[in-house]
Short mmCIF file of C-alpha atoms in Angstrom, two decimals:
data_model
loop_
_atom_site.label_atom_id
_atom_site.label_comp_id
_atom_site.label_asym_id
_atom_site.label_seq_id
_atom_site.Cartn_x
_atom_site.Cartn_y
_atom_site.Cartn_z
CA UNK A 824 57.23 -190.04 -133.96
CA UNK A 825 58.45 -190.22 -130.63
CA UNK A 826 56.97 -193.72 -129.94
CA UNK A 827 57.91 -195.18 -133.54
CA UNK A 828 61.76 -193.98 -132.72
CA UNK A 829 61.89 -195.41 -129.18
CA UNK A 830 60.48 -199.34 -130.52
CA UNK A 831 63.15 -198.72 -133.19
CA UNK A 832 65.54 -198.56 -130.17
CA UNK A 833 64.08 -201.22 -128.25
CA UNK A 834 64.10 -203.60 -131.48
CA UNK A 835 68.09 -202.73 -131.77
CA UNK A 836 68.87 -203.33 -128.37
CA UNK A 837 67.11 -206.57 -128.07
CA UNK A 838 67.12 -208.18 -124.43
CA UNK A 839 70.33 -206.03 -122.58
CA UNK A 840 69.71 -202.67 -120.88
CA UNK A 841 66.20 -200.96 -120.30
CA UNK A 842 63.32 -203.16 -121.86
CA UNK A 843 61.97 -201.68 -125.07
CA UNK A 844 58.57 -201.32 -123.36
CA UNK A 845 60.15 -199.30 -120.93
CA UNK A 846 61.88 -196.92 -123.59
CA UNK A 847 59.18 -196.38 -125.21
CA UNK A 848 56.64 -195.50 -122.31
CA UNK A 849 59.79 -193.17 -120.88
CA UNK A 850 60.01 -191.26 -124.25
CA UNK A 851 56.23 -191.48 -124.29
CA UNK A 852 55.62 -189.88 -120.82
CA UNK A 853 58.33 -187.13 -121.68
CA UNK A 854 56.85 -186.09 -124.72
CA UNK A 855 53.66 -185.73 -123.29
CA UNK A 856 54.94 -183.94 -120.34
CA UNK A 857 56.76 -180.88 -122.77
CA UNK A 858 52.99 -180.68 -124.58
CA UNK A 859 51.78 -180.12 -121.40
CA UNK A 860 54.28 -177.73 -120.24
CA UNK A 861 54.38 -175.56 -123.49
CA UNK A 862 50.72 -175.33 -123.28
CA UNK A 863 50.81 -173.42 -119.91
CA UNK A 864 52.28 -170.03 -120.95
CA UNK A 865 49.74 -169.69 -123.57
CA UNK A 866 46.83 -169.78 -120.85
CA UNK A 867 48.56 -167.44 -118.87
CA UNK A 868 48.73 -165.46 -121.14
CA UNK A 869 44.97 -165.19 -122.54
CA UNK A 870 44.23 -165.21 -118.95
CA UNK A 871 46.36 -162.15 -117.85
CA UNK A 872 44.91 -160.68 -121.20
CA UNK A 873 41.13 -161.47 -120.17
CA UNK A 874 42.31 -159.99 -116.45
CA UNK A 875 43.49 -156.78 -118.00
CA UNK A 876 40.40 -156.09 -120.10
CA UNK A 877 38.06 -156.58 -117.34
CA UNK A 878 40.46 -154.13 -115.29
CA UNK A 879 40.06 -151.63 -117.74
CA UNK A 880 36.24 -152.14 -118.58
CA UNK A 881 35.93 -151.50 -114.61
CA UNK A 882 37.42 -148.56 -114.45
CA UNK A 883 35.89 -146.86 -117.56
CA UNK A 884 32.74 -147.32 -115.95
CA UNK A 885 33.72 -145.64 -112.47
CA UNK A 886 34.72 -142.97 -114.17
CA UNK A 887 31.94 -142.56 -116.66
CA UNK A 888 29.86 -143.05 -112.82
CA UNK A 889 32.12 -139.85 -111.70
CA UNK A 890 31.67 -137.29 -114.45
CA UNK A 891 27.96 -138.70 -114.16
CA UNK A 892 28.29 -139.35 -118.24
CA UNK A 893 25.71 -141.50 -119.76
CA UNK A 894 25.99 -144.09 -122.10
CA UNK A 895 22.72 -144.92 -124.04
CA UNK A 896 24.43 -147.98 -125.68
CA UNK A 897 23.60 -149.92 -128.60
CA UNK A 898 19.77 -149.83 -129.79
CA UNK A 899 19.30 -153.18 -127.91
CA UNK A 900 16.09 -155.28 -129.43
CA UNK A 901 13.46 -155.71 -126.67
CA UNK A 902 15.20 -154.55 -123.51
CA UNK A 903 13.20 -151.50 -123.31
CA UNK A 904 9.84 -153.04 -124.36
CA UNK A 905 10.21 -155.56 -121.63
CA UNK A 906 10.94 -152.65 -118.87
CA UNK A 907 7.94 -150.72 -120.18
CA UNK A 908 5.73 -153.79 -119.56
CA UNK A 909 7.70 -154.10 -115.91
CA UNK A 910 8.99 -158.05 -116.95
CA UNK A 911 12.99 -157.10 -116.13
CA UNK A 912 13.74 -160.92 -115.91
CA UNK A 913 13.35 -161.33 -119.40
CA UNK A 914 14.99 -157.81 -120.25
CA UNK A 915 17.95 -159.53 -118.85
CA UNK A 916 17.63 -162.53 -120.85
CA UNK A 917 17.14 -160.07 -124.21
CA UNK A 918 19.95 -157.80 -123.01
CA UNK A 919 22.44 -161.13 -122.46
CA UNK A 920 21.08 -162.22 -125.86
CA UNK A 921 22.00 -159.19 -127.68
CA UNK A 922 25.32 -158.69 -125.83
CA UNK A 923 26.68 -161.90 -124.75
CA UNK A 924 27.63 -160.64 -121.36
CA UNK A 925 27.49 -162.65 -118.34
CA UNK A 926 24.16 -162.44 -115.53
CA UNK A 927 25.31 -159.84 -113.06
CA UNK A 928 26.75 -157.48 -115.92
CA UNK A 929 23.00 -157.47 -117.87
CA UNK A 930 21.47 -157.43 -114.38
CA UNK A 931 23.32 -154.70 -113.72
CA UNK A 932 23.01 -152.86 -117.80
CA UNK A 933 19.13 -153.41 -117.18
CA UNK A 934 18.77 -151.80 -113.76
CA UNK A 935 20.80 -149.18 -115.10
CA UNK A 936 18.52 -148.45 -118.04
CA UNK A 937 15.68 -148.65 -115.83
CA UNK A 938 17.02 -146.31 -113.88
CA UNK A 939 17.41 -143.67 -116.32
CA UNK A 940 21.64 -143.44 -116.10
#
């Protein structure tokens, strides 16, 4: 829209003042440049968002650690089968499966299963 108005502009003007060309890559760059900018806050946003939760996950689980309160967890398929047999790489791989958590987190979930907490 921004581009279609701006050759309008240039096609009025003809040859005196800024070049059409030029118009329309100035308009062009500008309205490219707000997109960008109004896409910024929304990042922060799901970013400060994402920050929080991960804050908050953190310190459930120190305090769950304190009043020594265990959390069996879902039924997960296969992590406890793969403990019994002693293969905790691929008790990971079925926790991350079944949870869609990231490596250190199921490293973490598994040890702690294994563990008995």
């Amino acid at each position: 829209m921004i581009v279609t108005l701006a050759r309008r502009l240039a096609l009025r003007r003809g040859s005196g003042g800024i070049g059409g060309m030029e118009t329309a890559l100035m308009l062009s760059t500008l309205a490219l440049v707000l997109a960008l900018v109004m896409q910024f806050p929304l990042r922060s946003r799901r970013d400060d968002v994402s920050f929080r939760l991960v804050e908050v996950e953190r310190r459930q689980r120190l305090i769950m650690e304190h009043l020594g309160v265990v959390d069996r967890g879902p039924a997960l398929p296969g992590v406890r089968e793969h403990l019994a047999r002693g293969d905790k790489i691929r008790a990971i791989k079925a926790y991350r499966e079944a949870t869609g958590v990231d490596l250190r987190t199921a490293k973490e979930a598994v040890e702690a299963i294994a563990a008995g907490r």
